[in-house]
Amino acid sequence: MDAEKLCETLRKIQESKGYYFNQDRARTLDLLEALIKNKERYGYMACPCRLASGNREQDTDIICPCAYREADVAEYGTCYCNLYVAKGWNDGKIAHRYVPERRPPERMTF
């Protein structure tokens, strides 16, 4: 699967849930390419903005869409990677601020 096809597939699923792709198309496609590479590398689409362990059980919280997306989008208008955003974030109605890492440090040890 290529990034364009993945984009269209995920768009249909996620927009109905209120999540949109970042309107910066190049950034979105780069992140989707990284998800595809992680799928090839690990067998699952680990968040491209975090270090995956290669152990699916340990990484369940960072399989995209990650367990932190809902809280990040609710608070900041975007997920940690800026892949998934609220409509208002794309429309410029929500300030583009830094999203801090929510993943607990104990989940990041390998």
Coordinates of N, CA, C and O in Angstrom, one line a residue:
M1 N 0.8 -1.2 0.0 CA 0.0 0.0 0.0 C 0.9 1.2 0.0 O 1.9 1.3 0.7
D2 N 0.5 2.3 -0.7 CA 1.3 3.5 -0.7 C 0.6 4.5 0.1 O -0.6 4.3 0.6
A3 N 1.2 5.6 0.4 CA 0.7 6.7 1.3 C -0.6 7.3 0.8 O -1.5 7.6 1.6
E4 N -0.7 7.5 -0.5 CA -1.9 8.1 -1.0 C -3.1 7.2 -0.8 O -4.2 7.6 -0.3
K5 N -3.0 5.9 -1.0 CA -4.1 4.9 -0.8 C -4.4 4.8 0.7 O -5.6 4.8 1.1
L6 N -3.4 4.8 1.5 CA -3.6 4.7 3.0 C -4.3 6.0 3.4 O -5.2 5.9 4.3
C7 N -3.9 7.1 2.9 CA -4.6 8.4 3.2 C -6.1 8.3 3.0 O -6.9 8.7 3.8
E8 N -6.4 7.9 1.8 CA -7.9 7.8 1.4 C -8.6 6.8 2.3 O -9.7 7.0 2.7
T9 N -8.0 5.7 2.5 CA -8.6 4.6 3.4 C -8.9 5.2 4.8 O -10.0 5.1 5.3
L10 N -7.9 5.7 5.4 CA -8.0 6.2 6.8 C -8.9 7.5 6.9 O -9.6 7.6 7.8
R11 N -8.9 8.3 5.8 CA -9.7 9.5 5.9 C -11.2 9.2 6.0 O -11.8 9.8 6.9
K12 N -11.6 8.2 5.3 CA -13.0 7.8 5.4 C -13.4 7.3 6.8 O -14.5 7.6 7.3
I13 N -12.5 6.6 7.4 CA -12.8 6.0 8.7 C -12.7 7.1 9.8 O -13.5 7.3 10.6
Q14 N -11.6 7.9 9.7 CA -11.3 8.9 10.8 C -12.2 10.1 10.8 O -12.5 10.7 11.8
E15 N -12.5 10.7 9.6 CA -13.3 11.9 9.5 C -14.7 11.7 10.1 O -15.2 12.6 10.7
S16 N -15.2 10.5 10.0 CA -16.5 10.2 10.6 C -16.5 10.2 12.1 O -17.5 10.3 12.8
K17 N -15.3 10.1 12.7 CA -15.0 10.1 14.1 C -14.6 11.5 14.6 O -14.3 11.7 15.8
G18 N -14.5 12.5 13.6 CA -14.1 13.8 14.0 C -12.6 14.1 14.0 O -12.2 15.1 14.4
Y19 N -11.9 13.2 13.3 CA -10.4 13.4 13.2 C -10.1 13.6 11.8 O -10.5 12.9 10.9
Y20 N -9.3 14.6 11.5 CA -8.9 15.0 10.1 C -7.4 14.9 10.0 O -6.7 15.0 11.0
F21 N -6.9 14.8 8.8 CA -5.5 14.8 8.5 C -5.1 16.3 8.5 O -5.8 17.2 8.1
N22 N -3.8 16.5 8.9 CA -3.2 17.8 8.8 C -3.3 18.3 7.4 O -3.0 17.5 6.5
Q23 N -3.7 19.5 7.2 CA -3.8 20.0 5.8 C -2.5 20.2 5.1 O -2.5 20.4 3.9
D24 N -1.4 20.1 5.8 CA -0.1 20.1 5.2 C 0.1 18.8 4.6 O 0.5 17.8 5.2
R25 N -0.2 18.7 3.3 CA -0.3 17.4 2.6 C 1.1 16.7 2.6 O 1.2 15.5 2.8
A26 N 2.2 17.4 2.4 CA 3.5 16.8 2.4 C 3.8 16.2 3.8 O 4.3 15.1 3.8
R27 N 3.5 16.9 4.9 CA 3.7 16.3 6.2 C 2.9 15.1 6.4 O 3.4 14.1 6.9
T28 N 1.6 15.2 6.0 CA 0.7 14.0 6.2 C 1.3 12.8 5.4 O 1.3 11.7 6.0
L29 N 1.6 13.0 4.2 CA 2.1 11.9 3.4 C 3.4 11.3 3.9 O 3.7 10.1 3.9
D30 N 4.3 12.2 4.4 CA 5.6 11.7 5.1 C 5.3 10.9 6.3 O 5.9 9.8 6.5
L31 N 4.3 11.3 7.1 CA 4.0 10.5 8.3 C 3.3 9.2 7.9 O 3.6 8.1 8.5
L32 N 2.5 9.2 6.9 CA 1.9 7.9 6.4 C 2.9 7.0 5.8 O 2.8 5.8 6.0
E33 N 3.9 7.5 5.1 CA 5.0 6.7 4.6 C 5.7 6.0 5.8 O 6.1 4.9 5.7
A34 N 5.9 6.8 6.8 CA 6.6 6.3 8.0 C 5.8 5.2 8.7 O 6.3 4.2 9.2
L35 N 4.5 5.3 8.7 CA 3.6 4.3 9.2 C 3.7 3.0 8.4 O 3.8 1.9 9.0
I36 N 3.8 3.2 7.1 CA 3.9 2.0 6.2 C 5.2 1.3 6.5 O 5.3 0.1 6.6
K37 N 6.3 2.1 6.6 CA 7.6 1.5 6.9 C 7.6 0.8 8.2 O 8.2 -0.3 8.4
N38 N 7.0 1.4 9.2 CA 6.9 0.7 10.5 C 6.1 -0.6 10.4 O 6.4 -1.6 11.1
K39 N 5.1 -0.6 9.6 CA 4.3 -1.8 9.4 C 5.2 -2.9 8.8 O 5.1 -4.1 9.2
E40 N 6.0 -2.5 7.8 CA 6.9 -3.5 7.2 C 8.0 -4.0 8.2 O 8.3 -5.1 8.2
R41 N 8.4 -3.0 9.0 CA 9.5 -3.3 10.0 C 9.1 -4.1 11.2 O 9.7 -5.1 11.6
Y42 N 7.9 -3.8 11.7 CA 7.5 -4.4 13.0 C 6.2 -5.3 12.9 O 5.9 -6.0 13.8
G43 N 5.5 -5.1 11.7 CA 4.3 -5.8 11.6 C 3.0 -5.1 12.1 O 1.9 -5.6 12.1
Y44 N 3.2 -3.9 12.5 CA 2.2 -3.0 13.0 C 2.6 -1.5 12.7 O 3.8 -1.2 12.6
M45 N 1.6 -0.7 12.6 CA 1.8 0.7 12.3 C 2.1 1.5 13.6 O 1.2 2.2 14.1
A46 N 3.3 1.4 14.1 CA 3.8 2.2 15.3 C 3.8 3.6 14.9 O 4.2 4.0 13.8
C47 N 3.5 4.5 15.9 CA 3.6 5.9 15.7 C 5.0 6.3 15.2 O 6.0 5.9 15.7
P48 N 5.0 7.0 14.1 CA 6.3 7.4 13.5 C 7.1 8.4 14.3 O 8.3 8.7 14.0
C49 N 6.5 9.0 15.3 CA 7.1 10.1 16.1 C 7.6 9.6 17.4 O 8.1 10.4 18.2
R50 N 7.5 8.3 17.6 CA 8.0 7.7 18.8 C 8.9 6.5 18.5 O 8.7 5.9 17.4
L51 N 9.7 6.1 19.5 CA 10.6 4.9 19.3 C 9.8 3.7 19.6 O 9.4 3.5 20.8
A52 N 9.6 2.8 18.7 CA 8.9 1.5 18.9 C 10.0 0.5 19.4 O 11.1 0.5 19.0
S53 N 9.5 -0.4 20.2 CA 10.4 -1.5 20.7 C 10.4 -2.7 19.7 O 11.4 -3.5 19.8
G54 N 9.4 -2.8 18.9 CA 9.3 -4.0 18.0 C 8.5 -5.1 18.7 O 8.3 -6.2 18.1
N55 N 8.1 -4.9 19.9 CA 7.3 -5.8 20.7 C 5.9 -5.2 20.7 O 5.6 -4.2 21.4
R56 N 5.0 -5.9 19.9 CA 3.6 -5.4 19.8 C 2.9 -5.1 21.1 O 2.3 -4.1 21.3
E57 N 3.1 -6.1 22.0 CA 2.4 -6.0 23.3 C 2.9 -4.7 24.1 O 2.1 -4.0 24.7
Q58 N 4.2 -4.5 24.0 CA 4.8 -3.3 24.7 C 4.4 -2.0 24.0 O 4.2 -0.9 24.7
D59 N 4.1 -2.1 22.7 CA 3.8 -0.9 21.9 C 2.3 -0.6 21.6 O 2.0 0.2 20.8
T60 N 1.4 -1.4 22.3 CA 0.0 -1.3 22.0 C -0.5 0.2 22.1 O -1.4 0.6 21.4
D61 N 0.1 0.9 23.0 CA -0.3 2.3 23.2 C 0.1 3.3 22.1 O -0.4 4.4 22.0
I62 N 1.1 2.9 21.3 CA 1.6 3.8 20.2 C 1.3 3.2 18.8 O 1.8 3.7 17.9
I63 N 0.4 2.2 18.7 CA -0.1 1.8 17.4 C -1.1 2.9 16.9 O -2.0 3.2 17.6
C64 N -0.8 3.4 15.8 CA -1.6 4.5 15.2 C -3.0 4.1 14.8 O -3.1 3.1 14.1
P65 N -4.0 4.8 15.2 CA -4.0 6.0 16.1 C -3.7 5.6 17.5 O -4.3 4.7 18.0
C66 N -2.8 6.3 18.1 CA -2.3 5.9 19.4 C -3.3 6.2 20.5 O -4.3 6.9 20.3
A67 N -3.0 5.6 21.7 CA -3.9 5.7 22.8 C -4.0 7.2 23.3 O -4.9 7.5 24.1
Y68 N -3.1 8.0 22.9 CA -3.0 9.4 23.4 C -3.7 10.4 22.5 O -3.9 11.6 22.8
R69 N -4.1 10.0 21.3 CA -4.6 10.9 20.3 C -5.9 11.6 20.8 O -6.0 12.8 20.6
E70 N -6.8 10.9 21.4 CA -8.1 11.5 21.8 C -7.8 12.7 22.8 O -8.3 13.8 22.6
A71 N -7.0 12.4 23.8 CA -6.7 13.5 24.8 C -5.9 14.6 24.1 O -6.2 15.8 24.4
D72 N -4.9 14.3 23.3 CA -4.1 15.3 22.6 C -5.0 16.2 21.7 O -4.9 17.5 21.8
V73 N -5.9 15.6 20.9 CA -6.7 16.4 20.0 C -7.7 17.3 20.8 O -8.0 18.4 20.5
A74 N -8.2 16.7 21.9 CA -9.2 17.4 22.8 C -8.5 18.6 23.4 O -9.1 19.7 23.5
E75 N -7.3 18.5 23.8 CA -6.6 19.6 24.5 C -5.8 20.5 23.6 O -5.8 21.7 23.8
Y76 N -5.2 20.0 22.6 CA -4.3 20.8 21.7 C -4.8 21.0 20.3 O -4.2 21.7 19.5
G77 N -5.9 20.2 19.9 CA -6.4 20.3 18.6 C -5.6 19.4 17.6 O -5.9 19.4 16.4
T78 N -4.6 18.7 18.1 CA -3.8 17.9 17.2 C -3.1 16.7 18.1 O -3.0 16.9 19.3
C79 N -2.8 15.6 17.4 CA -2.1 14.6 18.1 C -0.6 15.0 18.2 O -0.2 16.0 17.6
Y80 N 0.1 14.2 18.9 CA 1.6 14.4 19.1 C 2.3 14.7 17.8 O 3.2 15.5 17.7
C81 N 2.0 13.9 16.8 CA 2.7 14.0 15.5 C 2.2 15.1 14.5 O 2.8 15.3 13.5
N82 N 1.1 15.6 14.8 CA 0.3 16.5 14.0 C -0.2 15.8 12.7 O -0.5 16.4 11.7
L83 N -0.4 14.5 12.8 CA -1.1 13.8 11.7 C -2.6 14.0 11.8 O -3.2 14.4 10.8
Y84 N -3.1 13.6 13.0 CA -4.6 13.8 13.2 C -4.8 15.1 13.9 O -4.2 15.4 14.9
V85 N -5.8 15.9 13.4 CA -6.1 17.2 13.9 C -7.6 17.4 14.0 O -8.4 16.7 13.3
A86 N -8.0 18.3 14.8 CA -9.4 18.8 14.8 C -9.6 19.7 13.6 O -8.7 20.3 13.1
K87 N -10.9 19.8 13.2 CA -11.2 20.7 12.1 C -10.7 22.1 12.3 O -10.2 22.8 11.5
G88 N -11.0 22.6 13.6 CA -10.6 23.9 13.9 C -9.1 24.2 13.9 O -8.6 25.3 13.7
W89 N -8.3 23.1 14.1 CA -6.8 23.3 14.0 C -6.4 23.6 12.5 O -5.6 24.5 12.3
N90 N -7.0 22.8 11.6 CA -6.8 23.1 10.2 C -7.3 24.4 9.7 O -6.7 25.1 8.9
D91 N -8.4 24.8 10.3 CA -9.1 26.1 9.9 C -8.4 27.3 10.6 O -8.8 28.5 10.3
G92 N -7.4 27.1 11.5 CA -6.7 28.2 12.1 C -7.5 28.7 13.3 O -7.1 29.8 13.9
K93 N -8.5 28.1 13.8 CA -9.3 28.5 14.9 C -8.7 28.0 16.2 O -9.1 28.5 17.3
I94 N -7.8 27.0 16.2 CA -7.1 26.5 17.3 C -5.6 26.8 17.1 O -5.1 26.5 16.1
A95 N -5.0 27.4 18.1 CA -3.6 27.7 18.0 C -2.8 26.5 17.9 O -3.0 25.5 18.5
H96 N -1.7 26.6 17.1 CA -0.8 25.5 16.9 C 0.3 25.6 17.9 O 1.2 26.3 17.8
R97 N 0.1 24.7 19.0 CA 1.0 24.7 20.1 C 1.7 23.4 20.2 O 1.3 22.4 19.6
Y98 N 2.8 23.4 20.9 CA 3.6 22.1 21.1 C 2.7 21.2 21.9 O 2.1 21.5 22.9
V99 N 2.7 19.9 21.5 CA 2.0 18.8 22.2 C 3.0 18.0 23.0 O 3.9 17.4 22.4
P100 N 2.9 18.1 24.3 CA 3.9 17.3 25.1 C 3.6 15.8 25.0 O 2.5 15.3 24.8
E101 N 4.7 15.0 25.3 CA 4.6 13.6 25.2 C 3.8 13.1 26.4 O 4.1 13.5 27.6
R102 N 2.7 12.3 26.2 CA 1.9 11.7 27.2 C 2.3 10.3 27.6 O 1.9 9.8 28.6
R103 N 3.1 9.7 26.7 CA 3.5 8.3 27.0 C 4.3 8.2 28.3 O 5.3 8.9 28.4
P104 N 3.9 7.4 29.2 CA 4.7 7.3 30.5 C 6.1 6.8 30.2 O 6.3 5.9 29.4
P105 N 7.1 7.3 30.9 CA 8.5 6.9 30.7 C 8.7 5.3 30.8 O 9.5 4.8 30.1
E106 N 7.9 4.7 31.7 CA 8.1 3.3 31.9 C 7.7 2.5 30.7 O 8.1 1.3 30.5
R107 N 6.8 3.1 29.8 CA 6.5 2.4 28.5 C 7.6 2.6 27.5 O 7.5 1.9 26.4
M108 N 8.5 3.5 27.7 CA 9.6 3.8 26.7 C 10.9 3.0 27.0 O 11.9 3.2 26.3
T109 N 10.9 2.1 28.0 CA 12.1 1.4 28.3 C 12.2 0.1 27.5 O 11.2 -0.6 27.3
F110 N 13.4 -0.1 26.9 CA 13.5 -1.3 26.1 C 14.6 -2.2 26.7 O 15.6 -1.9 27.0

